[in-house]
Short mmCIF file of C-alpha atoms and ligand atoms in Angstrom, two decimals:
data_model
loop_
_atom_site.label_atom_id
_atom_site.label_comp_id
_atom_site.label_asym_id
_atom_site.label_seq_id
_atom_site.Cartn_x
_atom_site.Cartn_y
_atom_site.Cartn_z
CA MET A 143 144.02 108.38 56.58
CA LYS A 144 144.82 111.26 58.15
CA LYS A 145 147.40 111.21 60.76
CA MET A 146 147.17 112.83 63.93
CA PRO A 147 150.04 115.04 65.42
CA ARG A 148 151.31 113.29 67.89
CA ARG A 149 151.18 115.99 70.63
CA ARG A 150 147.68 115.41 70.41
CA PHE A 151 147.94 111.77 70.37
CA LEU A 152 149.41 111.87 73.64
CA ARG A 153 146.63 114.33 74.81
CA SER A 154 144.28 111.72 73.66
CA ALA A 155 145.60 108.68 75.24
CA ALA A 156 146.08 110.80 78.64
CA ALA A 157 142.88 111.50 78.40
CA LEU A 158 141.34 107.94 78.01
CA GLY A 159 143.75 106.57 80.50
CA LEU A 160 145.83 105.11 78.39
CA GLY A 161 149.71 104.80 78.33
CA ALA A 162 151.16 104.52 81.95
CA THR A 163 148.36 104.53 84.24
CA ALA A 164 146.50 101.61 82.49
CA ALA A 165 149.67 99.45 82.26
CA GLY A 166 150.65 100.34 86.17
CA ARG A 167 146.90 99.20 87.05
CA TRP A 168 147.01 95.65 85.81
CA ALA A 169 150.40 95.44 86.81
CA GLN A 170 149.01 95.46 90.69
CA VAL A 171 147.08 92.31 89.96
CA PRO A 172 148.52 89.83 92.10
CA THR A 173 149.26 86.37 90.50
CA ARG A 174 148.08 83.03 92.48
CA THR A 175 150.71 80.13 91.37
CA PRO A 176 154.65 80.79 90.92
CA PRO A 177 155.14 80.22 87.18
CA PRO A 178 156.76 77.47 85.70
CA GLY A 179 159.60 77.30 83.13
CA ARG A 180 160.39 74.19 81.38
CA GLY A 181 162.69 75.53 78.77
CA ILE A 182 162.17 75.21 74.70
CA PRO A 183 161.22 73.45 72.63
CA LEU A 184 157.37 73.26 74.25
CA VAL A 185 154.08 72.22 73.38
CA LEU A 186 150.70 72.89 75.01
CA THR A 187 147.27 72.46 74.17
CA SER A 188 144.16 73.57 76.24
CA HIS A 189 142.61 70.31 75.94
CA THR A 190 143.25 68.20 79.04
CA ASN A 191 141.68 64.67 77.49
CA ASP A 192 143.59 61.56 76.03
CA THR A 193 143.35 63.16 72.99
CA GLY A 194 145.30 66.56 74.25
CA ARG A 195 147.87 64.10 75.62
CA GLU A 196 147.94 62.34 71.86
CA ALA A 197 148.08 65.38 70.07
CA LEU A 198 150.89 66.50 72.20
CA GLY A 199 152.59 63.74 71.67
CA GLN A 200 152.53 64.18 67.63
CA ALA A 201 153.42 67.60 67.76
CA TRP A 202 156.18 66.90 70.25
CA GLU A 203 157.65 64.64 67.39
CA ILE A 204 158.27 67.17 65.23
CA LEU A 205 159.61 69.52 67.84
CA ALA A 206 162.16 66.93 68.63
CA GLY A 207 163.43 66.38 65.44
CA GLY A 208 164.21 70.18 64.95
CA GLY A 209 160.55 70.66 63.23
CA THR A 210 158.92 74.31 63.62
CA ALA A 211 156.51 75.46 65.69
CA LEU A 212 153.86 75.85 62.90
CA ASP A 213 153.74 72.26 61.74
CA ALA A 214 154.19 70.82 65.34
CA VAL A 215 150.64 72.95 66.36
CA GLU A 216 149.30 72.16 62.82
CA ARG A 217 149.70 68.28 63.67
CA GLY A 218 148.43 68.99 67.12
CA ALA A 219 145.38 70.54 66.50
CA ASN A 220 144.78 68.07 63.35
CA VAL A 221 144.43 65.23 65.88
CA ILE A 222 142.03 66.88 67.85
CA GLU A 223 140.14 68.05 65.02
CA LEU A 224 139.70 64.48 63.79
CA ASP A 225 138.73 62.82 67.23
CA PRO A 226 134.94 62.26 66.75
CA ASP A 227 133.81 62.00 69.67
CA ASP A 228 134.70 65.70 70.68
CA THR A 229 131.74 67.39 70.20
CA SER A 230 133.53 71.01 70.60
CA VAL A 231 136.28 70.61 67.33
CA GLY A 232 136.46 69.66 64.41
CA TYR A 233 134.48 66.37 62.93
CA GLY A 234 132.25 65.25 65.34
CA GLY A 235 131.62 68.84 66.20
CA LEU A 236 128.10 69.82 67.76
CA PRO A 237 126.36 72.25 64.87
CA ASN A 238 124.51 75.09 64.63
CA ALA A 239 120.25 75.79 65.23
CA GLU A 240 119.48 74.45 62.06
CA GLY A 241 121.98 71.12 62.56
CA VAL A 242 124.61 71.72 60.08
CA VAL A 243 128.61 72.21 61.64
CA GLN A 244 130.51 74.90 60.72
CA LEU A 245 133.48 74.96 62.17
CA ASP A 246 135.94 77.89 62.89
CA ALA A 247 139.75 78.35 63.32
CA SER A 248 142.90 80.38 63.08
CA ILE A 249 146.61 80.02 62.87
CA MET A 250 149.23 82.28 63.38
CA ASP A 251 153.36 81.86 62.33
CA GLY A 252 155.38 84.41 64.85
CA ARG A 253 158.36 83.54 62.54
CA THR A 254 156.88 85.05 59.22
CA TYR A 255 154.14 87.81 61.02
CA SER A 256 151.45 85.85 59.28
CA ALA A 257 148.17 84.72 60.02
CA GLY A 258 145.23 83.12 58.26
CA ALA A 259 141.77 82.13 59.39
CA VAL A 260 138.53 79.97 58.37
CA ALA A 261 134.70 80.88 59.61
CA ALA A 262 131.84 79.20 59.28
CA LEU A 263 133.41 76.53 57.27
CA GLU A 264 131.14 72.95 56.54
CA GLY A 265 132.37 69.60 55.21
CA ILE A 266 136.37 70.03 55.90
CA LYS A 267 137.58 68.07 58.98
CA THR A 268 140.85 70.26 59.90
CA PRO A 269 139.43 73.66 59.65
CA SER A 270 143.13 74.58 60.74
CA SER A 271 144.69 73.28 58.21
CA VAL A 272 142.48 75.53 55.39
CA ALA A 273 143.40 78.47 57.77
CA ARG A 274 146.73 77.61 56.96
CA LEU A 275 146.28 77.42 53.16
CA VAL A 276 145.04 81.15 53.78
CA MET A 277 147.72 81.69 55.02
CA GLU A 278 150.29 80.56 52.88
CA ARG A 279 148.80 80.57 49.68
CA THR A 280 146.37 83.76 49.60
CA ASP A 281 147.13 87.20 50.23
CA HIS A 282 143.95 87.38 52.65
CA VAL A 283 143.66 86.55 56.06
CA LEU A 284 139.89 85.40 57.24
CA ILE A 285 138.30 83.30 54.77
CA VAL A 286 134.45 82.27 55.16
CA GLY A 287 131.72 80.33 54.98
CA PRO A 288 131.21 79.01 51.23
CA GLY A 289 134.40 80.86 50.21
CA ALA A 290 136.48 78.90 52.96
CA GLN A 291 135.23 75.34 51.62
CA ARG A 292 135.69 76.15 47.74
CA LEU A 293 139.64 77.40 48.77
CA ALA A 294 139.63 73.91 50.35
CA VAL A 295 137.97 71.81 47.42
CA ASP A 296 140.31 73.99 44.99
CA PHE A 297 143.41 71.98 47.42
CA GLY A 298 142.76 68.41 46.78
CA TYR A 299 139.87 68.51 50.43
CA ARG A 300 137.20 66.20 50.28
CA VAL A 301 134.14 67.59 51.39
CA GLU A 302 132.36 65.36 54.11
CA ASN A 303 129.61 64.84 56.49
CA LEU A 304 131.11 66.13 59.85
CA LEU A 305 127.91 65.54 61.94
CA THR A 306 128.03 62.17 63.59
CA GLU A 307 125.14 60.16 64.95
CA ARG A 308 126.03 61.45 68.78
CA ALA A 309 126.08 64.94 67.81
CA ARG A 310 122.61 64.57 65.67
CA GLN A 311 120.93 63.04 68.45
CA ALA A 312 122.53 65.94 71.12
CA TRP A 313 120.66 68.58 68.45
CA LEU A 314 117.28 66.97 68.03
CA ARG A 315 117.23 66.62 71.85
CA TRP A 316 117.71 70.71 72.06
CA ARG A 317 115.22 71.33 69.22
CA GLU A 318 112.74 69.57 71.20
CA ASN A 319 113.53 71.65 74.24
CA LEU A 320 113.36 74.97 72.21
CA SER A 321 111.18 77.73 73.99
CA GLU A 322 111.02 81.40 73.21
CA LEU A 323 114.11 81.83 74.88
CA ASP A 324 116.59 81.00 72.36
CA ASP A 325 119.29 82.85 70.87
CA TRP A 326 117.21 85.43 69.20
CA GLY A 327 115.82 88.09 71.59
CA PRO A 328 115.22 91.80 72.46
CA PRO A 329 117.47 94.02 74.81
CA GLU A 330 115.65 92.82 78.29
CA HIS A 331 116.56 89.10 77.19
CA LEU A 332 120.15 89.53 76.86
CA ALA A 333 120.39 91.35 79.78
CA ARG A 334 118.47 88.57 81.85
CA ARG A 335 120.56 86.47 80.89
CA ARG A 336 123.98 87.84 81.79
CA ARG A 337 122.14 88.48 85.32
CA GLY A 338 122.07 84.84 85.34
CA GLY A 339 118.12 84.25 84.20
CA GLY A 340 116.51 85.92 87.50
CA GLY A 341 116.92 82.63 89.11
CA GLU A 342 114.93 80.15 87.31
CA VAL A 343 117.38 78.11 84.46
CA PRO A 344 115.65 79.06 81.34
CA PRO A 345 114.45 75.76 79.78
CA HIS A 346 117.09 75.94 76.61
CA GLU A 347 119.11 76.41 79.30
CA ARG A 348 118.74 73.20 80.80
CA ALA A 349 118.97 71.10 77.45
CA GLU A 350 122.76 70.04 76.44
CA PHE A 351 124.59 73.32 75.50
CA HIS A 352 128.55 73.15 74.56
CA TYR A 353 131.24 75.42 74.80
CA GLY A 354 134.57 74.13 73.56
CA THR A 355 137.64 74.77 71.31
CA THR A 356 141.44 73.62 71.15
CA ASN A 357 144.22 75.82 71.63
CA VAL A 358 147.75 74.65 70.42
CA LEU A 359 150.81 76.81 70.98
CA ALA A 360 153.93 76.07 70.92
CA VAL A 361 157.57 77.18 70.79
CA ASP A 362 160.35 75.53 68.89
CA ALA A 363 164.06 74.85 69.20
CA LYS A 364 165.04 77.91 67.41
CA GLY A 365 162.81 80.06 69.54
CA ASP A 366 159.75 80.74 66.99
CA ILE A 367 156.39 80.05 67.94
CA ALA A 368 153.17 79.63 66.83
CA GLY A 369 149.64 78.80 67.35
CA VAL A 370 146.12 77.23 66.37
CA THR A 371 142.54 78.27 67.81
CA THR A 372 140.28 75.62 66.12
CA THR A 373 136.24 75.14 67.38
CA SER A 374 132.89 73.98 66.11
CA GLY A 375 131.74 76.98 67.89
CA LEU A 376 129.04 77.33 70.62
CA SER A 377 126.22 74.60 69.99
CA TRP A 378 123.39 75.54 68.52
CA LYS A 379 124.40 78.87 67.45
CA ILE A 380 122.52 81.04 64.74
CA PRO A 381 123.82 79.95 61.56
CA TYR A 382 126.88 82.03 60.26
CA ARG A 383 127.51 83.32 63.91
CA VAL A 384 131.16 83.92 63.93
CA GLY A 385 132.89 83.34 67.56
CA ASP A 386 136.47 84.24 68.77
CA SER A 387 138.82 81.42 67.33
CA PRO A 388 139.26 82.87 63.56
CA ILE A 389 139.44 86.09 64.92
CA ILE A 390 143.09 86.80 65.30
CA GLY A 391 144.19 88.89 68.23
CA ALA A 392 140.55 87.47 69.72
CA GLY A 393 140.95 83.74 70.33
CA LEU A 394 144.77 83.47 69.32
CA TYR A 395 147.74 85.90 68.90
CA VAL A 396 151.44 84.66 68.42
CA ASP A 397 153.97 87.75 68.85
CA ASN A 398 157.50 85.89 68.01
CA SER A 399 159.76 88.03 70.37
CA VAL A 400 157.04 87.50 72.89
CA GLY A 401 154.86 84.71 72.87
CA ALA A 402 151.28 83.14 72.25
CA ALA A 403 148.10 83.34 73.92
CA GLY A 404 144.76 81.77 72.97
CA ALA A 405 141.10 81.59 74.26
CA THR A 406 138.10 79.16 75.13
CA GLY A 407 134.74 79.77 76.24
CA ARG A 408 132.35 82.51 75.07
CA GLY A 409 133.63 84.03 72.01
CA GLU A 410 131.22 87.34 72.31
CA ASP A 411 133.20 88.59 75.47
CA VAL A 412 136.87 87.64 74.05
CA ILE A 413 135.62 89.79 70.74
CA LYS A 414 135.04 92.99 72.77
CA SER A 415 138.19 92.76 74.71
CA CYS A 416 140.41 91.30 71.95
CA ALA A 417 141.84 89.10 75.19
CA SER A 418 144.51 87.23 72.98
CA TYR A 419 146.41 90.20 71.73
CA PHE A 420 145.95 91.92 75.42
CA ILE A 421 147.36 88.88 76.87
CA VAL A 422 150.41 89.09 74.85
CA LEU A 423 150.78 92.45 75.18
CA ARG A 424 150.52 92.33 78.84
CA MET A 425 153.78 89.23 78.28
CA LYS A 426 155.28 92.21 76.65
CA GLU A 427 155.06 94.24 79.45
CA GLY A 428 156.72 92.04 81.72
CA ARG A 429 154.13 90.10 82.90
CA THR A 430 154.51 86.05 83.09
CA PRO A 431 152.06 83.91 80.72
CA GLN A 432 150.24 83.17 84.25
CA GLN A 433 149.95 86.99 85.10
CA ALA A 434 148.98 87.67 81.93
CA CYS A 435 145.95 85.26 81.93
CA GLU A 436 144.78 86.72 85.38
CA ASP A 437 144.62 89.91 83.90
CA ALA A 438 142.80 89.32 81.38
CA VAL A 439 140.15 87.61 83.38
CA GLU A 440 140.33 91.02 85.57
CA MET A 441 140.66 93.03 82.59
CA ILE A 442 137.14 91.42 81.38
CA LEU A 443 135.42 91.32 84.90
CA ASP A 444 135.88 95.18 85.55
CA ARG A 445 134.84 96.13 81.74
CA TYR A 446 131.30 94.31 83.02
CA ARG A 447 131.23 95.90 86.39
CA ALA A 448 132.08 99.14 85.07
CA VAL A 449 128.67 99.30 83.08
CA GLY A 450 126.77 97.78 86.32
CA LEU A 451 126.87 94.08 85.46
CA ASP A 452 127.91 91.41 87.68
CA PHE A 453 128.45 89.05 84.58
CA VAL A 454 130.56 86.41 84.51
CA PRO A 455 131.24 84.74 80.87
CA PRO A 456 132.94 81.25 80.81
CA GLU A 457 136.62 81.24 79.82
CA LYS A 458 139.39 79.81 79.92
CA PHE A 459 142.96 81.66 78.66
CA VAL A 460 146.34 79.65 77.93
CA ALA A 461 149.82 81.56 77.13
CA LEU A 462 153.37 80.88 76.85
CA ASN A 463 156.43 82.88 76.52
CA LYS A 464 159.59 82.28 74.64
CA ALA A 465 161.28 81.43 77.34
CA GLY A 466 159.13 78.16 77.88
CA GLN A 467 157.32 79.55 80.74
CA TYR A 468 153.37 79.13 80.82
CA GLY A 469 150.05 80.33 82.27
CA CYS A 470 146.46 79.77 82.08
CA ALA A 471 143.42 81.65 84.21
CA SER A 472 139.37 81.20 83.66
CA MET A 473 136.26 82.11 85.09
CA PRO A 474 134.40 81.62 86.60
CA SER A 475 135.71 80.99 89.94
CA GLY A 476 135.83 77.14 90.30
CA SER A 477 135.79 76.78 86.51
CA ASP A 478 138.09 74.27 84.48
CA CYS A 479 141.57 76.08 84.55
CA ARG A 480 143.74 73.44 83.65
CA LEU A 481 145.94 72.91 79.92
CA THR A 482 148.29 70.04 79.15
CA VAL A 483 152.45 70.89 78.10
CA ARG A 484 154.71 68.31 76.53
CA HIS A 485 158.09 69.57 77.03
CA GLN A 486 162.32 67.53 77.83
CA GLY A 487 160.44 66.76 81.04
CA GLY A 488 157.33 64.80 79.42
CA THR A 489 153.82 65.51 79.41
CA GLU A 490 151.85 67.00 81.99
CA THR A 491 148.67 68.54 83.22
CA TYR A 492 149.18 71.96 84.76
CA GLU A 493 146.60 73.75 86.85
CA GLY A 494 146.33 77.89 86.65
CA VAL A 495 143.49 79.67 88.43
CA SER A 496 139.95 80.12 88.11
CA LEU A 497 138.83 84.01 89.01
CA GLY A 498 135.21 85.53 89.14
N1 LIG B 49 135.00 80.23 71.93
C1 LIG B 49 134.53 79.29 71.18
C2 LIG B 49 133.37 80.34 70.30
O1 LIG B 49 133.30 81.60 70.75
C3 LIG B 49 133.45 78.72 72.18
C4 LIG B 49 134.92 77.78 73.14
O2 LIG B 49 135.29 78.24 73.51
O3 LIG B 49 133.62 76.94 73.63
O4 LIG B 49 132.78 80.05 69.47
#
């Protein structure tokens, strides 16, 4: 690739409003919550149910025993992936439009600056562990579909049926309620949905519809940082649709000198905004994890305002930094903005801020 002379690059950056101007602008966004700091080691998850607490309990055992953040986040993610009653992650996740469960996951190890991910993986209950295989046993970052399953089988995983009876019944209910207002549509259809459906809720949106994912982020006693994001993706998605969770920089990002961030919610917006990378960058610029998560919400809202749309996609961001501070922000206003965290003082639910 031809290199751009430095002076020309700076001029183009200024024309685009990058650099100090952009940084200054986001820095003015006020934070609503004082950032907590609990020291290290520390592990958190975006899940706030009993399984989330159990996941942190097992991850904490690793951290308390001097283990790595990488092992801790994988263990925590596996606990949530294996819960058959969780319809948004791993085994028991809601299927795609054809009734097939396709899983996305990513893992990132700050200590070695390495990452791995799988997308549209079928038949394997713990996709985050397969993502770790991609990271540690191949020279690639992302492997998808049958290729990801083949890799898992090569390493001894068994292909299993991931569709639980509960998820199958939910899928059948959705299919019975199908209308022409599905995920396929012309541009007007997408614009209408972003504006809120023009008053009446379309029939398919009245049917059971689910977002859901989990992030597990940790900093270990040595100060090394790792993260996992794992999901069954949007329910009833178009087959082979890939969300933000396996996209490094979108659903997950880790920088060992700064911290880690993860996203849940409508993946399309997280991909377009590179939200997790943005949050880590903001922390590098001096923002606390709480402030940086709020910055990401404001940044996405601002992008839509700039094109004349009052669209507030449902998202939740979680982050931690090297010092053991953490934060969470969500949109729209009033949505769940909690995370569960485990530190030396015990396990607690932390409530961040919802905006938009
Ligand atoms: N972010 C996930 C995706 O878009 C879904 C979710 O978090 O609800 O696939």
